Short mmCIF file of C-alpha atoms in Angstrom, two decimals:
data_model
loop_
_atom_site.label_atom_id
_atom_site.label_comp_id
_atom_site.label_asym_id
_atom_site.label_seq_id
_atom_site.Cartn_x
_atom_site.Cartn_y
_atom_site.Cartn_z
CA UNK A 1423 120.51 109.80 108.56
CA UNK A 1424 118.70 112.28 110.80
CA UNK A 1425 117.42 111.16 114.20
CA UNK A 1426 114.31 112.85 115.61
CA UNK A 1427 113.09 113.46 119.16
CA UNK A 1428 109.37 114.02 119.68
CA UNK A 1429 108.35 115.88 122.85
CA UNK A 1430 105.09 117.32 124.05
CA UNK A 1431 105.52 121.08 124.45
CA UNK A 1432 102.57 121.73 126.77
CA UNK A 1433 101.11 119.66 129.66
CA UNK A 1434 100.77 116.49 127.60
CA UNK A 1435 97.83 115.17 125.55
CA UNK A 1436 99.01 117.19 122.54
CA UNK A 1437 98.42 114.38 120.05
CA UNK A 1438 101.93 112.87 120.09
CA UNK A 1439 100.63 109.40 119.29
CA UNK A 1440 99.44 110.29 115.82
CA UNK A 1441 102.58 112.25 114.98
CA UNK A 1442 104.91 109.53 116.26
CA UNK A 1443 102.97 106.97 114.25
CA UNK A 1444 103.15 109.20 111.16
CA UNK A 1445 106.93 109.54 111.57
CA UNK A 1446 107.54 105.93 112.61
CA UNK A 1447 106.59 104.70 109.16
CA UNK A 1448 109.89 106.18 107.96
CA UNK A 1449 112.00 105.37 111.02
CA UNK A 1450 113.98 102.17 111.54
CA UNK A 1451 113.93 102.27 115.36
CA UNK A 1452 111.34 103.84 117.69
CA UNK A 1453 112.57 104.34 121.25
CA UNK A 1454 110.57 105.36 124.32
CA UNK A 1455 112.92 107.28 126.64
CA UNK A 1456 111.01 108.31 129.81
CA UNK A 1457 107.79 108.01 131.80
CA UNK A 1458 105.64 105.05 132.70
CA UNK A 1459 102.21 103.67 131.92
CA UNK A 1460 100.69 106.89 133.27
CA UNK A 1461 101.06 108.21 129.74
CA UNK A 1462 98.60 107.34 127.01
CA UNK A 1463 98.96 107.50 123.24
CA UNK A 1464 95.95 106.97 121.01
CA UNK A 1465 96.62 105.95 117.41
CA UNK A 1466 93.98 105.78 114.67
CA UNK A 1467 95.12 103.62 111.75
CA UNK A 1468 92.70 102.79 108.93
CA UNK A 1469 89.84 103.53 111.30
CA UNK A 1470 91.09 101.19 114.04
CA UNK A 1471 91.95 102.71 117.41
CA UNK A 1472 95.04 101.57 119.33
CA UNK A 1473 95.51 102.77 122.92
CA UNK A 1474 99.07 102.43 124.19
CA UNK A 1475 100.48 103.17 127.65
CA UNK A 1476 103.89 101.54 128.06
CA UNK A 1477 104.57 100.28 124.54
CA UNK A 1478 106.27 102.61 122.06
CA UNK A 1479 103.93 103.78 119.31
CA UNK A 1480 106.10 102.05 116.74
CA UNK A 1481 104.85 98.58 117.73
CA UNK A 1482 101.94 98.96 115.35
CA UNK A 1483 104.43 99.29 112.48
CA UNK A 1484 105.28 95.65 111.76
CA UNK A 1485 108.91 94.63 111.49
CA UNK A 1486 110.44 97.76 113.05
CA UNK A 1487 112.37 97.66 116.30
CA UNK A 1488 110.61 99.33 119.24
CA UNK A 1489 112.65 100.06 122.33
CA UNK A 1490 111.74 100.72 125.97
CA UNK A 1491 114.72 102.61 127.34
CA UNK A 1492 116.26 102.77 130.78
CA UNK A 1493 114.70 106.21 131.36
CA UNK A 1494 111.29 104.50 131.51
CA UNK A 1495 109.84 102.89 134.64
CA UNK A 1496 108.04 99.68 133.71
CA UNK A 1497 105.16 97.79 135.30
CA UNK A 1498 105.85 94.23 134.06
CA UNK A 1499 102.31 92.98 134.69
CA UNK A 1500 100.75 95.90 132.86
CA UNK A 1501 103.17 95.47 129.97
CA UNK A 1502 102.20 91.83 129.44
CA UNK A 1503 98.50 92.76 129.53
CA UNK A 1504 99.13 95.51 127.01
CA UNK A 1505 101.09 93.22 124.70
CA UNK A 1506 98.25 90.68 124.89
CA UNK A 1507 95.63 93.31 124.08
CA UNK A 1508 97.57 94.73 121.13
CA UNK A 1509 98.20 91.25 119.77
CA UNK A 1510 94.46 90.64 119.86
CA UNK A 1511 94.12 93.60 117.48
CA UNK A 1512 96.32 91.78 114.98
CA UNK A 1513 99.70 93.33 115.82
CA UNK A 1514 102.71 91.01 115.97
CA UNK A 1515 105.06 91.66 118.90
CA UNK A 1516 108.17 89.50 119.29
CA UNK A 1517 111.66 89.86 120.80
CA UNK A 1518 112.77 90.85 117.29
CA UNK A 1519 110.43 93.85 117.28
CA UNK A 1520 110.49 94.85 120.98
CA UNK A 1521 113.52 95.33 123.23
CA UNK A 1522 113.55 96.42 126.88
CA UNK A 1523 116.69 97.90 128.40
CA UNK A 1524 118.18 95.60 131.02
CA UNK A 1525 118.65 98.54 133.40
CA UNK A 1526 115.00 99.63 133.28
CA UNK A 1527 113.50 99.98 136.81
CA UNK A 1528 110.38 97.94 137.55
CA UNK A 1529 107.17 99.33 139.02
CA UNK A 1530 105.98 96.98 141.76
CA UNK A 1531 102.52 96.69 143.34
CA UNK A 1532 103.96 98.38 146.44
CA UNK A 1533 104.69 101.49 144.38
CA UNK A 1534 101.07 101.87 143.33
CA UNK A 1535 99.86 101.26 146.88
CA UNK A 1536 102.20 103.95 148.21
CA UNK A 1537 101.24 106.37 145.44
CA UNK A 1538 97.52 106.05 146.15
CA UNK A 1539 97.93 106.17 149.95
CA UNK A 1540 99.90 109.40 149.74
CA UNK A 1541 97.30 111.07 147.55
CA UNK A 1542 94.52 109.98 149.88
CA UNK A 1543 96.42 111.32 152.88
CA UNK A 1544 97.23 114.66 151.23
CA UNK A 1545 95.16 117.61 152.32
CA UNK A 1546 93.31 119.82 149.87
CA UNK A 1547 95.75 121.95 147.94
CA UNK A 1548 98.64 119.51 148.39
CA UNK A 1549 97.38 116.73 146.12
CA UNK A 1550 99.52 116.34 143.01
CA UNK A 1551 96.83 114.61 140.95
CA UNK A 1552 98.85 111.51 140.09
CA UNK A 1553 97.35 108.55 138.26
CA UNK A 1554 98.11 106.37 141.29
CA UNK A 1555 100.06 103.90 139.16
CA UNK A 1556 103.28 104.02 141.16
CA UNK A 1557 105.42 105.97 138.73
CA UNK A 1558 106.69 108.53 141.27
CA UNK A 1559 107.59 106.02 144.01
CA UNK A 1560 109.43 103.87 141.45
CA UNK A 1561 111.53 106.82 140.30
CA UNK A 1562 112.22 107.56 143.98
CA UNK A 1563 113.55 104.02 144.41
CA UNK A 1564 115.70 104.41 141.30
CA UNK A 1565 117.34 107.55 142.66
CA UNK A 1566 117.53 105.98 146.13
CA UNK A 1567 119.46 103.02 144.65
CA UNK A 1568 116.95 100.46 145.83
CA UNK A 1569 115.06 99.75 142.58
CA UNK A 1570 114.53 96.28 141.13
CA UNK A 1571 115.62 96.40 137.50
CA UNK A 1572 114.89 94.11 134.58
CA UNK A 1573 118.28 92.38 134.79
CA UNK A 1574 117.64 91.46 138.44
CA UNK A 1575 114.84 89.13 137.36
CA UNK A 1576 117.39 86.71 135.91
CA UNK A 1577 118.92 85.69 139.26
CA UNK A 1578 116.85 84.70 142.31
CA UNK A 1579 119.53 85.56 144.88
CA UNK A 1580 120.06 89.00 143.41
CA UNK A 1581 116.33 89.59 143.18
CA UNK A 1582 115.76 88.66 146.81
CA UNK A 1583 118.58 90.97 147.92
CA UNK A 1584 117.07 93.84 145.91
CA UNK A 1585 113.61 93.23 147.36
CA UNK A 1586 114.98 93.14 150.91
CA UNK A 1587 116.75 96.46 150.38
CA UNK A 1588 113.58 98.04 148.97
CA UNK A 1589 111.45 96.81 151.87
CA UNK A 1590 113.83 98.33 154.42
CA UNK A 1591 112.56 101.62 153.03
CA UNK A 1592 108.96 100.78 152.17
CA UNK A 1593 107.77 98.96 155.30
CA UNK A 1594 108.40 101.94 157.64
CA UNK A 1595 106.67 104.23 155.15
CA UNK A 1596 103.68 101.92 154.95
CA UNK A 1597 103.46 101.73 158.75
CA UNK A 1598 103.29 105.51 158.94
CA UNK A 1599 100.47 105.54 156.37
CA UNK A 1600 98.57 102.72 158.08
CA UNK A 1601 99.30 100.11 155.39
CA UNK A 1602 100.15 96.52 156.29
CA UNK A 1603 103.77 95.40 155.80
CA UNK A 1604 104.68 93.92 152.42
CA UNK A 1605 104.41 90.14 152.03
CA UNK A 1606 108.02 89.73 151.00
CA UNK A 1607 107.81 86.10 149.85
CA UNK A 1608 104.67 86.74 147.82
CA UNK A 1609 106.33 89.70 146.06
CA UNK A 1610 109.43 87.66 145.21
CA UNK A 1611 107.24 84.81 143.93
CA UNK A 1612 105.22 87.18 141.73
CA UNK A 1613 108.40 88.64 140.23
CA UNK A 1614 109.88 85.22 139.55
CA UNK A 1615 106.64 84.18 137.86
CA UNK A 1616 106.57 87.19 135.51
CA UNK A 1617 110.34 87.13 134.93
CA UNK A 1618 110.48 84.80 131.87
CA UNK A 1619 107.86 86.88 130.03
CA UNK A 1620 109.91 90.07 130.53
CA UNK A 1621 113.41 88.66 130.12
CA UNK A 1622 112.71 87.40 126.62
CA UNK A 1623 112.60 91.06 125.51
CA UNK A 1624 115.55 92.25 127.63
CA UNK A 1625 118.78 93.41 126.01
CA UNK A 1626 121.62 95.96 126.06
CA UNK A 1627 119.63 98.79 124.53
CA UNK A 1628 122.54 101.26 124.75
CA UNK A 1629 124.69 98.92 122.65
CA UNK A 1630 122.02 98.18 120.06
CA UNK A 1631 121.07 101.85 119.73
CA UNK A 1632 124.66 102.90 119.13
CA UNK A 1633 125.12 100.11 116.59
CA UNK A 1634 121.97 101.19 114.76
CA UNK A 1635 123.17 104.77 114.72
CA UNK A 1636 126.58 103.82 113.30
CA UNK A 1637 124.79 101.77 110.64
CA UNK A 1638 122.95 104.89 109.51
CA UNK A 1639 119.51 103.82 110.73
CA UNK A 1640 116.86 106.44 111.42
CA UNK A 1641 115.92 106.63 115.11
CA UNK A 1642 112.74 108.18 116.44
CA UNK A 1643 112.87 109.05 120.15
CA UNK A 1644 109.42 109.12 121.72
CA UNK A 1645 108.62 110.96 124.94
CA UNK A 1646 105.57 110.82 127.17
CA UNK A 1647 103.65 113.56 129.01
CA UNK A 1648 104.60 117.16 128.19
CA UNK A 1649 107.53 119.46 128.91
CA UNK A 1650 105.48 121.52 131.38
CA UNK A 1651 105.36 118.38 133.53
CA UNK A 1652 109.16 118.04 133.54
CA UNK A 1653 110.52 117.43 137.05
CA UNK A 1654 112.94 120.39 136.67
CA UNK A 1655 111.28 122.78 134.23
CA UNK A 1656 107.59 122.02 134.76
CA UNK A 1657 105.05 123.66 137.08
CA UNK A 1658 106.57 122.07 140.19
CA UNK A 1659 105.37 120.32 142.33
CA UNK A 1660 102.47 119.52 139.99
CA UNK A 1661 104.74 117.61 137.63
CA UNK A 1662 105.71 114.07 136.71
CA UNK A 1663 108.71 112.33 138.28
CA UNK A 1664 111.07 112.29 135.31
CA UNK A 1665 112.70 114.66 132.86
CA UNK A 1666 110.41 115.08 129.89
CA UNK A 1667 112.41 117.61 127.85
CA UNK A 1668 114.37 116.53 124.78
CA UNK A 1669 117.74 116.22 126.49
CA UNK A 1670 116.42 113.15 128.33
CA UNK A 1671 116.17 111.28 125.01
CA UNK A 1672 119.91 110.63 124.99
CA UNK A 1673 120.18 109.66 128.67
CA UNK A 1674 116.99 107.59 128.54
CA UNK A 1675 118.33 105.09 126.00
CA UNK A 1676 122.09 105.37 126.39
CA UNK A 1677 123.31 107.43 123.43
CA UNK A 1678 125.26 110.66 123.32
CA UNK A 1679 123.60 114.06 122.77
CA UNK A 1680 125.12 114.18 119.30
CA UNK A 1681 122.66 111.47 118.28
CA UNK A 1682 119.84 114.04 118.25
CA UNK A 1683 119.47 115.88 114.95
CA UNK A 1684 115.95 117.37 115.11
CA UNK A 1685 113.60 118.07 118.02
CA UNK A 1686 109.92 118.18 117.10
CA UNK A 1687 107.65 119.77 119.69
CA UNK A 1688 103.99 118.71 119.60
CA UNK A 1689 101.70 121.65 120.35
CA UNK A 1690 97.93 121.82 120.53
CA UNK A 1691 96.28 124.85 118.87
CA UNK A 1692 94.82 125.65 122.30
CA UNK A 1693 95.89 124.54 125.79
CA UNK A 1694 94.75 121.69 128.06
CA UNK A 1695 95.82 120.20 131.35
CA UNK A 1696 94.83 117.12 133.37
CA UNK A 1697 95.06 117.17 137.15
CA UNK A 1698 96.12 119.83 139.61
CA UNK A 1699 98.43 122.81 139.17
CA UNK A 1700 98.56 126.32 137.69
CA UNK A 1701 96.93 127.01 134.34
CA UNK A 1702 96.94 130.76 133.52
CA UNK A 1703 94.70 130.60 130.42
CA UNK A 1704 92.14 128.12 131.79
CA UNK A 1705 88.56 128.87 130.78
CA UNK A 1706 85.71 128.12 133.16
CA UNK A 1707 83.07 129.34 130.70
CA UNK A 1708 81.21 128.28 127.58
CA UNK A 1709 84.33 128.63 125.42
CA UNK A 1710 86.24 126.24 127.68
CA UNK A 1711 83.39 123.75 127.60
CA UNK A 1712 83.18 124.04 123.82
CA UNK A 1713 86.91 123.32 123.43
CA UNK A 1714 86.59 120.27 125.67
CA UNK A 1715 83.58 118.87 123.85
CA UNK A 1716 84.88 119.49 120.33
CA UNK A 1717 88.37 118.26 121.20
CA UNK A 1718 87.07 115.17 123.05
CA UNK A 1719 89.29 116.17 125.93
CA UNK A 1720 89.32 113.12 128.15
CA UNK A 1721 92.54 111.46 129.34
CA UNK A 1722 93.58 108.25 127.55
CA UNK A 1723 94.75 106.67 130.82
CA UNK A 1724 92.40 108.09 133.47
CA UNK A 1725 89.35 109.19 131.51
CA UNK A 1726 89.48 112.44 133.48
CA UNK A 1727 88.13 115.52 131.72
CA UNK A 1728 90.92 117.87 130.74
CA UNK A 1729 90.92 121.51 131.72
CA UNK A 1730 90.84 123.71 128.61
CA UNK A 1731 91.99 127.22 127.78
CA UNK A 1732 93.31 129.57 125.12
CA UNK A 1733 96.71 129.06 123.50
CA UNK A 1734 99.53 130.13 125.84
CA UNK A 1735 102.39 131.32 123.64
CA UNK A 1736 104.51 132.23 126.66
CA UNK A 1737 104.65 128.67 127.97
CA UNK A 1738 105.23 127.12 124.56
CA UNK A 1739 108.07 129.57 123.91
CA UNK A 1740 109.64 128.46 127.20
CA UNK A 1741 109.40 124.76 126.37
CA UNK A 1742 110.75 125.32 122.86
CA UNK A 1743 113.79 126.91 124.51
CA UNK A 1744 114.37 124.26 127.20
CA UNK A 1745 113.99 121.40 124.72
CA UNK A 1746 115.83 123.05 121.85
CA UNK A 1747 112.82 122.57 119.58
CA UNK A 1748 113.65 122.94 115.88
CA UNK A 1749 110.05 122.91 114.70
CA UNK A 1750 106.58 122.26 116.07
CA UNK A 1751 103.74 120.06 114.97
CA UNK A 1752 100.55 122.02 115.57
CA UNK A 1753 97.62 119.70 116.29
CA UNK A 1754 93.85 119.99 116.66
CA UNK A 1755 93.53 123.17 114.63
CA UNK A 1756 90.10 121.91 113.53
CA UNK A 1757 88.78 122.19 117.10
CA UNK A 1758 88.90 125.99 116.70
CA UNK A 1759 86.59 125.96 113.64
CA UNK A 1760 83.59 128.20 114.18
CA UNK A 1761 84.97 130.45 116.93
CA UNK A 1762 84.19 134.06 116.07
CA UNK A 1763 87.17 135.34 118.07
CA UNK A 1764 90.31 133.58 119.29
CA UNK A 1765 92.71 134.65 122.01
CA UNK A 1766 96.43 134.02 122.44
CA UNK A 1767 98.28 134.66 125.69
CA UNK A 1768 101.32 136.85 124.92
CA UNK A 1769 102.47 137.61 128.48
CA UNK A 1770 101.45 137.73 132.13
CA UNK A 1771 100.72 140.50 134.58
CA UNK A 1772 102.14 139.96 138.07
CA UNK A 1773 101.58 142.62 140.72
CA UNK A 1774 101.44 145.35 138.08
CA UNK A 1775 104.50 144.13 136.17
CA UNK A 1776 104.45 142.48 132.74
CA UNK A 1777 106.36 139.18 132.41
CA UNK A 1778 107.34 137.30 129.25
CA UNK A 1779 107.86 134.01 131.11
CA UNK A 1780 106.17 132.00 133.87
CA UNK A 1781 108.11 132.37 137.13
CA UNK A 1782 109.31 129.27 138.99
CA UNK A 1783 107.83 130.05 142.42
CA UNK A 1784 104.39 128.50 142.89
CA UNK A 1785 102.96 131.50 144.76
CA UNK A 1786 104.01 133.81 141.90
CA UNK A 1787 102.55 131.45 139.29
CA UNK A 1788 99.22 131.53 141.12
CA UNK A 1789 99.10 135.33 140.92
CA UNK A 1790 99.94 135.57 137.21
CA UNK A 1791 97.06 136.69 134.99
CA UNK A 1792 97.24 136.29 131.21
CA UNK A 1793 97.58 139.18 128.79
CA UNK A 1794 95.66 138.35 125.62
CA UNK A 1795 95.88 139.28 121.99
CA UNK A 1796 92.66 138.74 120.05
CA UNK A 1797 92.44 137.41 116.51
CA UNK A 1798 89.46 136.82 114.23
CA UNK A 1799 88.35 133.21 113.93
CA UNK A 1800 86.98 131.39 110.89
CA UNK A 1801 83.69 129.75 110.03
CA UNK A 1802 85.02 127.32 107.42
CA UNK A 1803 86.12 123.79 108.28
CA UNK A 1804 89.81 122.91 108.54
CA UNK A 1805 89.16 119.25 109.35
CA UNK A 1806 91.06 116.93 107.05
CA UNK A 1807 93.00 119.68 105.27
CA UNK A 1808 96.22 118.39 103.70
CA UNK A 1809 97.63 121.59 102.18
CA UNK A 1810 97.89 125.27 103.11
CA UNK A 1811 95.57 126.13 100.21
CA UNK A 1812 92.77 124.19 101.90
CA UNK A 1813 92.97 126.32 105.06
CA UNK A 1814 90.87 129.48 105.63
CA UNK A 1815 92.90 132.69 105.48
CA UNK A 1816 92.29 133.45 109.15
CA UNK A 1817 93.47 129.97 110.13
CA UNK A 1818 96.74 130.59 108.28
CA UNK A 1819 97.10 133.97 110.02
CA UNK A 1820 96.53 132.28 113.40
CA UNK A 1821 99.26 129.69 112.71
CA UNK A 1822 101.70 132.35 111.49
CA UNK A 1823 101.10 134.47 114.59
CA UNK A 1824 101.79 131.47 116.81
CA UNK A 1825 105.11 130.94 115.00
CA UNK A 1826 106.08 134.57 115.66
CA UNK A 1827 105.15 134.46 119.34
CA UNK A 1828 106.84 131.15 120.20
CA UNK A 1829 109.88 131.97 118.06
CA UNK A 1830 109.77 128.58 116.38
CA UNK A 1831 108.47 127.50 112.96
CA UNK A 1832 105.65 125.07 112.27
CA UNK A 1833 107.10 121.92 110.72
CA UNK A 1834 103.84 119.97 110.57
CA UNK A 1835 100.15 120.78 110.90
CA UNK A 1836 97.60 118.17 111.98
CA UNK A 1837 93.94 118.69 111.09
CA UNK A 1838 92.27 115.51 112.40
CA UNK A 1839 93.13 112.30 114.33
CA UNK A 1840 93.64 110.48 111.00
CA UNK A 1841 97.36 110.10 110.34
CA UNK A 1842 97.18 111.26 106.70
CA UNK A 1843 95.39 114.51 107.55
CA UNK A 1844 98.73 116.24 107.99
CA UNK A 1845 100.37 119.20 106.26
CA UNK A 1846 104.14 118.71 106.06
CA UNK A 1847 106.20 121.90 105.97
CA UNK A 1848 109.62 120.62 107.08
CA UNK A 1849 110.60 116.97 107.04
CA UNK A 1850 112.22 116.25 110.46
CA UNK A 1851 114.05 113.25 108.96
CA UNK A 1852 115.81 115.27 106.25
CA UNK A 1853 119.58 115.28 106.68
#
């Protein structure tokens, strides 16, 4: 059976939630492989809206196994609140349907406090635009070998030793930022209190995932954020703190790279970004405002208004290459209905030279200006279309031109938030 990785191919907010939900109906296992509760997936099922942050999108599909992998950083208190909220919407979540990797690092209150203090202390132009939820500091502790992981909750002596090691690092940092030292005993007590609620879901995810694969089960690997926020290949330093690209799917749950059969990149029919950082095609005019209003461009987690701009084929081509994307799912095509003229960025001009990629250096990125190709828009509605025949001719031409420019075919086309308003071209789960 084919296993599928879903990645965002822009700066996030591409509509991954709907596509993952659409695919999860046919998957046996849905695994989240990176990120934290700074990501937000909105699912619309039979008119009911589900907003997920830490939980894999598959939890709304009763009876299937959803997995939180070791590549994720997990806030245990937020997770329990989220489970409670989703249960109140009628979704059943049990240890049989949700498993958390035992080696998953935990986000502690001290991580959020450090995250927010750093952003407040940063001068203008150096702010990253984080959500302040502690994701970055937790990943730092993971790499620094001082993280508290899920398995540590099972033994008080081990937990206390891990906390003491972490505080050797955090207390001096807090002093420098003017934050009071951590109440060590209170932190240990809080972790011991939440421990039973987390440990009931804990398990050897790597083992279970490999067993499922050998049994021929279909696995759907779900990423968060977008590839342009990848710690290595994103617009650094305005990025997230983990690898977002498809290769992380294997590392983030403990399977080999051969477990990945199809990479589906989710791509918006225009471009958006939340927070700070370069954005070559950003529109600060009526067209940008129109895209934001029609696309309801507000962050699921923060509520911040997203910056909007024309489709950047250069950046999507880059992310398709770095993630090995086999096909894209183009979303929000209906937001472009009614535009008389559309623009697509086909390259950049930098100091009189034309580039077909975005350079790594931040100062060069800031000086890149987009080179546009114009295409005629369409006045007809594409909302809710479920076949190519229902699309206006100019909409089809727009999609085909995107395929040419990004050097990757469209596998799926989404025409509204409703899961069934989808045109399937290539089935990612086909062997």
